[in-house]
PDB file of C-alpha atoms in Angstrom:
ATOM      1  CA  MET A 251       0.058   0.012  -0.049  1.00 94.00           C
ATOM      2  CA  ILE A 252       1.015   3.648  -0.688  1.00 98.00           C
ATOM      3  CA  TYR A 253      -0.166   6.290   1.761  1.00 98.00           C
ATOM      4  CA  THR A 254       0.146   9.890   0.726  1.00 98.00           C
ATOM      5  CA  VAL A 255       0.055  12.426   3.454  1.00 98.00           C
ATOM      6  CA  THR A 256      -1.141  16.007   2.874  1.00 97.00           C
ATOM      7  CA  LEU A 257      -0.993  18.029   6.123  1.00 97.00           C
ATOM      8  CA  ASN A 258      -1.932  21.254   4.356  1.00 95.00           C
ATOM      9  CA  PRO A 259      -4.321  20.330   1.416  1.00 96.00           C
ATOM     10  CA  ALA A 260      -6.086  22.830  -0.793  1.00 95.00           C
ATOM     11  CA  VAL A 261      -8.758  23.261  -3.406  1.00 96.00           C
ATOM     12  CA  ASP A 262      -6.650  24.323  -6.457  1.00 92.00           C
ATOM     13  CA  LYS A 263      -8.593  27.027  -8.295  1.00 94.00           C
ATOM     14  CA  THR A 264      -7.072  27.635 -11.787  1.00 91.00           C
ATOM     15  CA  ILE A 265      -7.976  30.822 -13.671  1.00 93.00           C
ATOM     16  CA  TYR A 266      -7.020  31.371 -17.170  1.00 92.00           C
ATOM     17  CA  VAL A 267      -6.627  34.898 -18.219  1.00 94.00           C
ATOM     18  CA  ASP A 268      -5.184  36.178 -21.503  1.00 94.00           C
ATOM     19  CA  ASN A 269      -2.503  38.905 -21.023  1.00 94.00           C
ATOM     20  CA  PHE A 270      -2.675  39.164 -17.281  1.00 94.00           C
ATOM     21  CA  THR A 271      -1.826  42.492 -16.129  1.00 94.00           C
ATOM     22  CA  LEU A 272      -1.186  44.013 -12.588  1.00 92.00           C
ATOM     23  CA  ASP A 273      -3.091  46.991 -11.500  1.00 95.00           C
ATOM     24  CA  ALA A 274      -5.809  46.451 -14.114  1.00 95.00           C
ATOM     25  CA  VAL A 275      -8.984  44.549 -14.560  1.00 96.00           C
ATOM     26  CA  ASN A 276      -8.446  41.120 -15.960  1.00 95.00           C
ATOM     27  CA  ARG A 277     -11.156  39.120 -17.720  1.00 94.00           C
ATOM     28  CA  VAL A 278     -11.300  35.313 -16.823  1.00 95.00           C
ATOM     29  CA  SER A 279     -11.596  33.214 -19.979  1.00 94.00           C
ATOM     30  CA  SER A 280     -12.100  29.932 -18.109  1.00 93.00           C
ATOM     31  CA  ILE A 281     -11.773  28.441 -14.557  1.00 94.00           C
ATOM     32  CA  ARG A 282     -11.529  25.003 -12.918  1.00 90.00           C
ATOM     33  CA  GLN A 283     -11.331  23.542  -9.501  1.00 93.00           C
ATOM     34  CA  ASP A 284      -9.487  20.426  -8.455  1.00 92.00           C
ATOM     35  CA  ALA A 285      -8.737  18.569  -5.267  1.00 94.00           C
ATOM     36  CA  GLY A 286      -5.128  19.586  -4.439  1.00 92.00           C
ATOM     37  CA  GLY A 287      -2.211  19.589  -2.164  1.00 93.00           C
ATOM     38  CA  LYS A 288       1.046  17.793  -2.939  1.00 94.00           C
ATOM     39  CA  GLY A 289       0.184  14.419  -1.515  1.00 97.00           C
ATOM     40  CA  ILE A 290      -3.182  14.396  -3.099  1.00 97.00           C
ATOM     41  CA  ASN A 291      -1.693  15.274  -6.417  1.00 95.00           C
ATOM     42  CA  VAL A 292       0.574  12.245  -5.878  1.00 97.00           C
ATOM     43  CA  SER A 293      -2.383   9.952  -5.206  1.00 97.00           C
ATOM     44  CA  LYS A 294      -4.075  11.177  -8.501  1.00 96.00           C
ATOM     45  CA  THR A 295      -1.040  10.388 -10.524  1.00 96.00           C
ATOM     46  CA  ILE A 296      -0.497   6.959  -8.884  1.00 97.00           C
ATOM     47  CA  GLN A 297      -3.956   6.077  -9.951  1.00 96.00           C
ATOM     48  CA  GLN A 298      -3.252   7.101 -13.608  1.00 94.00           C
ATOM     49  CA  LEU A 299      -0.256   4.684 -13.568  1.00 96.00           C
ATOM     50  CA  GLY A 300      -2.532   1.870 -12.410  1.00 95.00           C
ATOM     51  CA  GLY A 301      -1.561   1.875  -8.854  1.00 96.00           C
ATOM     52  CA  THR A 302      -3.524   2.312  -5.530  1.00 96.00           C
ATOM     53  CA  SER A 303      -2.976   4.710  -2.683  1.00 98.00           C
ATOM     54  CA  THR A 304      -4.844   6.031   0.305  1.00 98.00           C
ATOM     55  CA  ALA A 305      -4.869   9.897   0.690  1.00 98.00           C
ATOM     56  CA  VAL A 306      -4.330  10.887   4.296  1.00 98.00           C
ATOM     57  CA  ALA A 307      -5.335  14.688   4.885  1.00 97.00           C
ATOM     58  CA  PHE A 308      -6.641  17.061   7.306  1.00 96.00           C
ATOM     59  CA  LEU A 309      -9.869  18.398   5.841  1.00 96.00           C
ATOM     60  CA  GLY A 310     -12.459  20.905   7.023  1.00 94.00           C
ATOM     61  CA  GLY A 311     -15.348  22.943   5.903  1.00 94.00           C
ATOM     62  CA  ALA A 312     -16.921  23.105   2.431  1.00 95.00           C
ATOM     63  CA  SER A 313     -13.560  22.991   0.813  1.00 95.00           C
ATOM     64  CA  GLY A 314     -12.679  19.858   2.599  1.00 96.00           C
ATOM     65  CA  SER A 315     -15.996  18.334   1.617  1.00 96.00           C
ATOM     66  CA  PHE A 316     -15.245  19.125  -2.037  1.00 97.00           C
ATOM     67  CA  ILE A 317     -11.889  17.414  -1.761  1.00 97.00           C
ATOM     68  CA  THR A 318     -13.354  14.333  -0.264  1.00 97.00           C
ATOM     69  CA  SER A 319     -16.234  14.171  -2.835  1.00 97.00           C
ATOM     70  CA  ALA A 320     -13.753  14.640  -5.643  1.00 96.00           C
ATOM     71  CA  LEU A 321     -11.404  11.940  -4.570  1.00 97.00           C
ATOM     72  CA  ASP A 322     -14.350   9.678  -3.996  1.00 96.00           C
ATOM     73  CA  GLU A 323     -15.569  10.203  -7.498  1.00 95.00           C
ATOM     74  CA  MET A 324     -12.150   9.240  -8.690  1.00 95.00           C
ATOM     75  CA  GLY A 325     -12.016   6.065  -6.615  1.00 96.00           C
ATOM     76  CA  ILE A 326      -9.226   7.314  -4.356  1.00 97.00           C
ATOM     77  CA  PRO A 327      -9.701   6.054  -0.855  1.00 97.00           C
ATOM     78  CA  VAL A 328      -9.494   9.054   1.796  1.00 97.00           C
ATOM     79  CA  ARG A 329      -8.369   8.845   5.334  1.00 96.00           C
ATOM     80  CA  ALA A 330      -9.618  12.182   6.513  1.00 95.00           C
ATOM     81  CA  PHE A 331      -8.925  13.947   9.849  1.00 96.00           C
ATOM     82  CA  ALA A 332     -10.920  16.882  10.965  1.00 93.00           C
ATOM     83  CA  ALA A 333      -9.282  20.259  10.551  1.00 90.00           C
ATOM     84  CA  GLU A 334     -10.247  23.274  12.715  1.00 85.00           C
ATOM     85  CA  GLY A 335     -11.565  25.692  10.028  1.00 89.00           C
ATOM     86  CA  ASP A 336     -12.034  25.552   6.268  1.00 93.00           C
ATOM     87  CA  THR A 337      -9.507  23.839   4.094  1.00 96.00           C
ATOM     88  CA  ARG A 338      -7.663  26.500   2.041  1.00 96.00           C
ATOM     89  CA  THR A 339      -8.039  27.431  -1.556  1.00 95.00           C
ATOM     90  CA  ASN A 340      -4.983  28.032  -3.692  1.00 94.00           C
ATOM     91  CA  THR A 341      -5.544  30.253  -6.841  1.00 95.00           C
ATOM     92  CA  LYS A 342      -3.417  29.625  -9.892  1.00 91.00           C
ATOM     93  CA  VAL A 343      -3.450  32.560 -12.448  1.00 93.00           C
ATOM     94  CA  VAL A 344      -2.470  31.057 -15.841  1.00 90.00           C
ATOM     95  CA  ASP A 345      -1.633  33.286 -18.926  1.00 91.00           C
ATOM     96  CA  LEU A 346      -1.503  31.278 -21.913  1.00 82.00           C
ATOM     97  CA  VAL A 347      -0.415  34.214 -24.076  1.00 91.00           C
ATOM     98  CA  SER A 348       2.564  35.319 -22.075  1.00 90.00           C
ATOM     99  CA  HIS A 349       3.087  31.768 -20.692  1.00 86.00           C
ATOM    100  CA  THR A 350       3.237  32.921 -16.980  1.00 88.00           C
ATOM    101  CA  TYR A 351       2.030  30.909 -14.025  1.00 86.00           C
ATOM    102  CA  THR A 352       1.281  32.851 -10.745  1.00 91.00           C
ATOM    103  CA  ASP A 353       0.392  31.039  -7.612  1.00 90.00           C
ATOM    104  CA  ILE A 354      -1.512  32.719  -4.784  1.00 93.00           C
ATOM    105  CA  ASN A 355      -1.565  30.414  -1.893  1.00 91.00           C
ATOM    106  CA  GLU A 356      -3.552  30.756   1.263  1.00 91.00           C
ATOM    107  CA  PRO A 357      -2.014  29.652   4.607  1.00 88.00           C
ATOM    108  CA  GLY A 358      -4.549  26.990   5.401  1.00 86.00           C
ATOM    109  CA  ALA A 359      -6.372  25.953   8.629  1.00 88.00           C
ATOM    110  CA  ALA A 360      -4.211  25.569  11.857  1.00 90.00           C
ATOM    111  CA  VAL A 361      -3.520  22.333  13.542  1.00 93.00           C
ATOM    112  CA  THR A 362      -2.372  21.472  17.112  1.00 94.00           C
ATOM    113  CA  LYS A 363       0.357  19.000  18.131  1.00 93.00           C
ATOM    114  CA  ALA A 364      -2.250  16.803  19.663  1.00 95.00           C
ATOM    115  CA  MET A 365      -4.086  16.646  16.400  1.00 96.00           C
ATOM    116  CA  LEU A 366      -1.079  15.660  14.525  1.00 97.00           C
ATOM    117  CA  ASP A 367      -0.067  13.134  17.152  1.00 97.00           C
ATOM    118  CA  ASP A 368      -3.455  11.472  17.135  1.00 97.00           C
ATOM    119  CA  ALA A 369      -3.454  11.205  13.285  1.00 97.00           C
ATOM    120  CA  LEU A 370       0.088   9.822  13.213  1.00 98.00           C
ATOM    121  CA  ALA A 371      -0.833   7.272  15.929  1.00 97.00           C
ATOM    122  CA  ILE A 372      -3.771   6.034  13.722  1.00 97.00           C
ATOM    123  CA  LEU A 373      -1.740   5.916  10.505  1.00 97.00           C
ATOM    124  CA  ALA A 374       1.146   4.030  12.203  1.00 96.00           C
ATOM    125  CA  LEU A 375      -1.297   1.272  13.315  1.00 96.00           C
ATOM    126  CA  GLU A 376      -2.454   0.886   9.712  1.00 96.00           C
ATOM    127  CA  ILE A 377       0.953   0.705   8.128  1.00 96.00           C
ATOM    128  CA  ASN A 378       2.375  -2.686   7.256  1.00 96.00           C
ATOM    129  CA  PRO A 379       6.100  -3.531   6.619  1.00 97.00           C
ATOM    130  CA  GLY A 380       6.930  -2.741   3.012  1.00 95.00           C
ATOM    131  CA  ASP A 381       4.220   0.011   2.642  1.00 98.00           C
ATOM    132  CA  ILE A 382       5.399   3.374   1.235  1.00 98.00           C
ATOM    133  CA  VAL A 383       4.442   6.704   2.911  1.00 98.00           C
ATOM    134  CA  VAL A 384       4.852   9.934   0.973  1.00 98.00           C
ATOM    135  CA  LEU A 385       4.969  13.010   3.046  1.00 98.00           C
ATOM    136  CA  SER A 386       4.720  16.066   0.984  1.00 96.00           C
ATOM    137  CA  GLY A 387       3.956  19.742   0.900  1.00 94.00           C
ATOM    138  CA  SER A 388       3.976  22.683   3.372  1.00 92.00           C
ATOM    139  CA  LEU A 389       3.245  22.380   7.024  1.00 94.00           C
ATOM    140  CA  PRO A 390       0.005  23.956   8.249  1.00 93.00           C
ATOM    141  CA  ALA A 391       0.093  26.712  10.841  1.00 91.00           C
ATOM    142  CA  GLY A 392       0.656  25.250  14.279  1.00 92.00           C
ATOM    143  CA  ALA A 393       2.669  22.339  13.164  1.00 95.00           C
ATOM    144  CA  PRO A 394       6.265  22.137  14.553  1.00 95.00           C
ATOM    145  CA  THR A 395       9.108  22.220  12.006  1.00 96.00           C
ATOM    146  CA  LYS A 396      10.107  18.728  13.295  1.00 97.00           C
ATOM    147  CA  THR A 397       6.665  17.346  12.117  1.00 97.00           C
ATOM    148  CA  TYR A 398       8.090  15.402   9.083  1.00 98.00           C
ATOM    149  CA  ALA A 399      11.081  14.131  11.144  1.00 98.00           C
ATOM    150  CA  THR A 400       8.512  12.886  13.754  1.00 98.00           C
ATOM    151  CA  TRP A 401       6.257  11.221  11.123  1.00 98.00           C
ATOM    152  CA  THR A 402       9.222   9.778   9.265  1.00 98.00           C
ATOM    153  CA  ARG A 403      10.643   8.057  12.338  1.00 98.00           C
ATOM    154  CA  ALA A 404       7.153   6.722  13.226  1.00 98.00           C
ATOM    155  CA  CYS A 405       6.346   5.360   9.801  1.00 98.00           C
ATOM    156  CA  ARG A 406       9.944   3.829   9.484  1.00 97.00           C
ATOM    157  CA  LYS A 407       9.420   2.140  12.844  1.00 97.00           C
ATOM    158  CA  ALA A 408       6.220   0.610  11.469  1.00 97.00           C
ATOM    159  CA  GLY A 409       8.304  -0.778   8.530  1.00 97.00           C
ATOM    160  CA  ALA A 410       7.433   1.660   5.812  1.00 98.00           C
ATOM    161  CA  ARG A 411       9.765   3.419   3.349  1.00 98.00           C
ATOM    162  CA  VAL A 412       9.201   7.179   3.470  1.00 98.00           C
ATOM    163  CA  PHE A 413       9.416   9.554   0.579  1.00 98.00           C
ATOM    164  CA  LEU A 414       9.727  13.144   1.827  1.00 98.00           C
ATOM    165  CA  ASP A 415       9.083  16.145  -0.654  1.00 96.00           C
ATOM    166  CA  ALA A 416       9.187  19.334   1.378  1.00 94.00           C
ATOM    167  CA  ASP A 417      11.493  22.378   1.523  1.00 90.00           C
ATOM    168  CA  GLY A 418      12.871  24.789   4.076  1.00 91.00           C
ATOM    169  CA  GLU A 419      13.240  23.833   7.770  1.00 93.00           C
ATOM    170  CA  ALA A 420      10.654  21.129   7.415  1.00 94.00           C
ATOM    171  CA  LEU A 421      12.844  19.280   4.854  1.00 94.00           C
ATOM    172  CA  VAL A 422      16.193  20.066   6.836  1.00 93.00           C
ATOM    173  CA  GLU A 423      14.664  18.721  10.018  1.00 95.00           C
ATOM    174  CA  GLY A 424      13.278  15.710   8.108  1.00 96.00           C
ATOM    175  CA  LEU A 425      16.600  14.684   6.847  1.00 95.00           C
ATOM    176  CA  ALA A 426      17.784  13.679  10.431  1.00 94.00           C
ATOM    177  CA  ALA A 427      15.065  10.825  10.446  1.00 97.00           C
ATOM    178  CA  LYS A 428      16.606   9.347   7.150  1.00 97.00           C
ATOM    179  CA  PRO A 429      13.753   9.058   4.658  1.00 98.00           C
ATOM    180  CA  SER A 430      14.228   6.655   1.884  1.00 97.00           C
ATOM    181  CA  LEU A 431      13.932   9.305  -0.750  1.00 98.00           C
ATOM    182  CA  ILE A 432      13.798  13.186  -0.980  1.00 97.00           C
ATOM    183  CA  LYS A 433      13.061  15.418  -4.051  1.00 96.00           C
ATOM    184  CA  PRO A 434      14.474  18.883  -3.712  1.00 94.00           C
ATOM    185  CA  ASN A 435      15.238  21.170  -6.607  1.00 92.00           C
ATOM    186  CA  GLU A 436      18.708  22.442  -7.192  1.00 93.00           C
ATOM    187  CA  VAL A 437      18.140  25.634  -5.230  1.00 92.00           C
ATOM    188  CA  GLU A 438      16.560  23.917  -2.278  1.00 91.00           C
ATOM    189  CA  LEU A 439      19.518  21.429  -2.253  1.00 93.00           C
ATOM    190  CA  GLY A 440      21.992  24.212  -2.261  1.00 92.00           C
ATOM    191  CA  ARG A 441      20.217  26.096   0.437  1.00 90.00           C
ATOM    192  CA  MET A 442      20.174  22.931   2.635  1.00 88.00           C
ATOM    193  CA  LEU A 443      24.039  22.522   2.413  1.00 88.00           C
ATOM    194  CA  GLY A 444      24.771  26.245   2.516  1.00 88.00           C
ATOM    195  CA  ARG A 445      26.231  26.741  -0.957  1.00 89.00           C
ATOM    196  CA  GLU A 446      25.280  27.673  -4.506  1.00 90.00           C
ATOM    197  CA  LEU A 447      25.071  24.834  -6.868  1.00 93.00           C
ATOM    198  CA  VAL A 448      26.176  26.113 -10.203  1.00 90.00           C
ATOM    199  CA  ASP A 449      26.399  23.050 -12.551  1.00 92.00           C
ATOM    200  CA  ASP A 450      25.638  19.384 -12.705  1.00 94.00           C
ATOM    201  CA  ASP A 451      28.835  18.324 -11.048  1.00 94.00           C
ATOM    202  CA  SER A 452      28.143  20.501  -8.027  1.00 95.00           C
ATOM    203  CA  ILE A 453      24.568  19.180  -7.817  1.00 95.00           C
ATOM    204  CA  ILE A 454      25.735  15.550  -8.160  1.00 95.00           C
ATOM    205  CA  ALA A 455      28.422  16.072  -5.231  1.00 95.00           C
ATOM    206  CA  ALA A 456      25.700  17.669  -3.143  1.00 95.00           C
ATOM    207  CA  ALA A 457      23.254  14.805  -3.617  1.00 96.00           C
ATOM    208  CA  GLN A 458      25.982  12.329  -3.009  1.00 96.00           C
ATOM    209  CA  GLU A 459      26.674  13.796   0.355  1.00 95.00           C
ATOM    210  CA  LEU A 460      23.142  13.146   1.328  1.00 96.00           C
ATOM    211  CA  VAL A 461      23.303   9.619   0.016  1.00 97.00           C
ATOM    212  CA  ASP A 462      26.513   8.930   1.928  1.00 96.00           C
ATOM    213  CA  ASP A 463      24.739  10.247   4.987  1.00 94.00           C
ATOM    214  CA  GLY A 464      21.965   7.678   4.740  1.00 95.00           C
ATOM    215  CA  ILE A 465      19.364   9.000   2.301  1.00 96.00           C
ATOM    216  CA  GLU A 466      18.930   6.140  -0.165  1.00 96.00           C
ATOM    217  CA  GLN A 467      17.722   8.164  -3.106  1.00 97.00           C
ATOM    218  CA  VAL A 468      17.878  11.988  -3.949  1.00 97.00           C
ATOM    219  CA  MET A 469      15.981  13.216  -6.974  1.00 97.00           C
ATOM    220  CA  VAL A 470      17.036  16.743  -7.734  1.00 96.00           C
ATOM    221  CA  SER A 471      14.343  18.183 -10.045  1.00 93.00           C
ATOM    222  CA  MET A 472      15.671  21.082 -12.471  1.00 91.00           C
ATOM    223  CA  GLY A 473      12.351  22.095 -14.277  1.00 84.00           C
ATOM    224  CA  GLY A 474      12.560  21.849 -18.042  1.00 82.00           C
ATOM    225  CA  ALA A 475      16.244  20.918 -17.736  1.00 89.00           C
ATOM    226  CA  GLY A 476      15.244  17.526 -16.362  1.00 93.00           C
ATOM    227  CA  ALA A 477      16.755  16.064 -13.298  1.00 96.00           C
ATOM    228  CA  ILE A 478      19.744  14.472 -11.513  1.00 97.00           C
ATOM    229  CA  PHE A 479      19.010  11.246  -9.734  1.00 97.00           C
ATOM    230  CA  VAL A 480      21.610   9.979  -7.133  1.00 97.00           C
ATOM    231  CA  THR A 481      21.051   6.721  -5.353  1.00 95.00           C
ATOM    232  CA  ASP A 482      23.058   4.314  -3.258  1.00 90.00           C
ATOM    233  CA  LYS A 483      23.173   2.130  -6.364  1.00 90.00           C
ATOM    234  CA  GLY A 484      24.384   4.809  -8.876  1.00 90.00           C
ATOM    235  CA  ALA A 485      23.857   8.227 -10.238  1.00 94.00           C
ATOM    236  CA  TYR A 486      21.872   9.337 -13.425  1.00 96.00           C
ATOM    237  CA  ARG A 487      21.345  12.445 -15.493  1.00 97.00           C
ATOM    238  CA  LEU A 488      17.909  12.624 -16.923  1.00 96.00           C
ATOM    239  CA  HIS A 489      16.334  14.944 -19.727  1.00 94.00           C
ATOM    240  CA  GLN A 490      12.670  15.300 -20.092  1.00 90.00           C
ATOM    241  CA  PRO A 491      11.084  15.262 -23.522  1.00 91.00           C
ATOM    242  CA  ALA A 492      10.136  18.634 -24.932  1.00 89.00           C
ATOM    243  CA  VAL A 493       6.317  19.118 -24.704  1.00 92.00           C
ATOM    244  CA  GLU A 494       3.856  21.916 -24.881  1.00 89.00           C
ATOM    245  CA  VAL A 495       3.445  23.303 -21.345  1.00 86.00           C
ATOM    246  CA  ILE A 496      -0.118  24.028 -20.181  1.00 83.00           C
ATOM    247  CA  SER A 497       0.232  24.145 -16.418  1.00 78.00           C
ATOM    248  CA  THR A 498       3.311  23.364 -14.268  1.00 80.00           C
ATOM    249  CA  VAL A 499       1.289  22.819 -11.086  1.00 78.00           C
ATOM    250  CA  GLY A 500       1.780  19.256  -9.748  1.00 83.00           C
ATOM    251  CA  ALA A 501       4.701  18.437 -11.993  1.00 89.00           C
ATOM    252  CA  GLY A 502       7.077  17.878  -9.242  1.00 91.00           C
ATOM    253  CA  ASP A 503       4.385  15.882  -7.302  1.00 95.00           C
ATOM    254  CA  SER A 504       3.966  13.638 -10.260  1.00 95.00           C
ATOM    255  CA  VAL A 505       7.683  12.749 -10.258  1.00 96.00           C
ATOM    256  CA  VAL A 506       7.379  11.655  -6.701  1.00 97.00           C
ATOM    257  CA  ALA A 507       4.198   9.713  -7.604  1.00 97.00           C
ATOM    258  CA  ALA A 508       6.134   7.827 -10.407  1.00 97.00           C
ATOM    259  CA  LEU A 509       8.954   6.970  -8.079  1.00 98.00           C
ATOM    260  CA  ALA A 510       6.564   5.793  -5.348  1.00 98.00           C
ATOM    261  CA  TYR A 511       4.654   3.684  -7.823  1.00 98.00           C
ATOM    262  CA  ALA A 512       7.889   2.227  -9.234  1.00 97.00           C
ATOM    263  CA  ALA A 513       9.068   1.265  -5.851  1.00 97.00           C
ATOM    264  CA  ASP A 514       5.850  -0.341  -4.930  1.00 97.00           C
ATOM    265  CA  GLN A 515       6.060  -2.392  -8.262  1.00 97.00           C
ATOM    266  CA  ASN A 516       9.838  -3.126  -7.684  1.00 96.00           C
ATOM    267  CA  LEU A 517      10.833  -1.689 -10.855  1.00 96.00           C
ATOM    268  CA  PRO A 518      14.514  -1.361 -11.692  1.00 95.00           C
ATOM    269  CA  LEU A 519      16.138   2.079 -10.921  1.00 94.00           C
ATOM    270  CA  GLU A 520      16.607   3.132 -14.578  1.00 95.00           C
ATOM    271  CA  GLN A 521      13.020   2.260 -15.438  1.00 96.00           C
ATOM    272  CA  ALA A 522      11.852   4.107 -12.344  1.00 96.00           C
ATOM    273  CA  ALA A 523      13.978   7.219 -13.382  1.00 96.00           C
ATOM    274  CA  ARG A 524      12.581   7.085 -16.974  1.00 96.00           C
ATOM    275  CA  LEU A 525       9.014   6.712 -15.876  1.00 97.00           C
ATOM    276  CA  SER A 526       9.375   9.803 -13.421  1.00 96.00           C
ATOM    277  CA  MET A 527      10.542  12.011 -16.233  1.00 96.00           C
ATOM    278  CA  ALA A 528       7.905  10.911 -18.691  1.00 96.00           C
ATOM    279  CA  VAL A 529       5.231  11.417 -16.151  1.00 96.00           C
ATOM    280  CA  GLY A 530       6.484  14.740 -15.292  1.00 94.00           C
ATOM    281  CA  ALA A 531       6.448  15.888 -18.867  1.00 94.00           C
ATOM    282  CA  ALA A 532       3.110  14.349 -19.473  1.00 95.00           C
ATOM    283  CA  THR A 533       1.713  16.301 -16.387  1.00 93.00           C
ATOM    284  CA  VAL A 534       2.658  19.758 -17.570  1.00 91.00           C
ATOM    285  CA  MET A 535       0.501  19.087 -20.733  1.00 92.00           C
ATOM    286  CA  GLN A 536      -2.652  19.001 -18.689  1.00 90.00           C
ATOM    287  CA  PRO A 537      -4.650  21.926 -17.297  1.00 82.00           C
ATOM    288  CA  GLY A 538      -4.916  22.741 -13.677  1.00 71.00           C
ATOM    289  CA  THR A 539      -3.845  19.913 -11.393  1.00 77.00           C
ATOM    290  CA  GLU A 540      -5.218  17.251 -13.704  1.00 83.00           C
ATOM    291  CA  PRO A 541      -2.972  14.237 -13.548  1.00 89.00           C
ATOM    292  CA  ALA A 542      -0.991  12.978 -16.569  1.00 90.00           C
ATOM    293  CA  LYS A 543      -2.704  10.760 -19.109  1.00 92.00           C
ATOM    294  CA  ARG A 544      -1.487   7.244 -19.472  1.00 92.00           C
ATOM    295  CA  ASP A 545      -1.376   7.344 -23.231  1.00 93.00           C
ATOM    296  CA  ASP A 546       0.950  10.473 -23.057  1.00 94.00           C
ATOM    297  CA  ILE A 547       3.217   8.812 -20.424  1.00 95.00           C
ATOM    298  CA  ASP A 548       3.660   5.681 -22.602  1.00 94.00           C
ATOM    299  CA  ARG A 549       4.375   7.774 -25.752  1.00 95.00           C
ATOM    300  CA  LEU A 550       6.969   9.895 -23.922  1.00 95.00           C
ATOM    301  CA  LEU A 551       8.842   7.058 -22.081  1.00 94.00           C
ATOM    302  CA  ASP A 552      11.129   6.318 -25.185  1.00 93.00           C
ATOM    303  CA  GLN A 553      11.940  10.161 -25.477  1.00 95.00           C
ATOM    304  CA  VAL A 554      13.483  10.417 -22.064  1.00 95.00           C
ATOM    305  CA  LYS A 555      17.298  10.605 -22.256  1.00 95.00           C
ATOM    306  CA  LEU A 556      19.099   8.914 -19.408  1.00 95.00           C
ATOM    307  CA  THR A 557      22.869   8.879 -18.788  1.00 94.00           C
ATOM    308  CA  ARG A 558      24.428   6.720 -16.108  1.00 93.00           C
ATOM    309  CA  LEU A 559      27.095   8.752 -14.383  1.00 85.00           C
TER     310      LEU A 559
END
């Protein structure tokens, strides 16, 4: 089983505006709403790949009910914990003329340490050895910065592999608990280690430091430039296929989803790496936070360039 944990979920509201202009009236050409939050995006992509997962999230109010209903309609099981207040709405302003993508993210409902501890205790009882737990996204107000470290240790103790996709202090603290995989971008990785990473060699060296320190896999996402994947079994340079970009929202989440699915299916590392890049490319072809289509993924797989370093 794969569990995706979204402590700060959101309704993703995507607004399409031609020639978006500051300090002016902008006319919306179309709008869509999706169940969102990084872990929930991971669950949606895993489903498209043919896998199954349970979405674990704190949900509240009308927005929380929308997310639950949307996931139910998709056939994605939900383990919902009550949030104090409404689940947030994140607004994405997409300008298809100038090709800009502007995120306006709300802070979300606050949680308490007791709420987090209760949810973690319930999840830990459900986990079986060999399960995968994906912890991803920002922490809600009230959550200690060590939250992901605490959840990682508890899930690992229950026998799960933990994939951590966060940034800032939440990620730095989480590293101490030794998750199986992390997915920073090159800027986040450099910030973690206190230095600027200026080229592939410096990125590889930085990722290797973390692998040597006990992190089994480090996927360094680099946007349209692809990724560098360093593991305890080897290192790879990956280049994504060139595609038409409709929305970049959820692209990083789809990479994590592909890696979690691949690990659950015991796919070889090179196959997992190729799949992650194909899924990422297929995701940016979709509007809003709609997951990648399987036909696109299959078509793009052979276009992924992989070099073992």
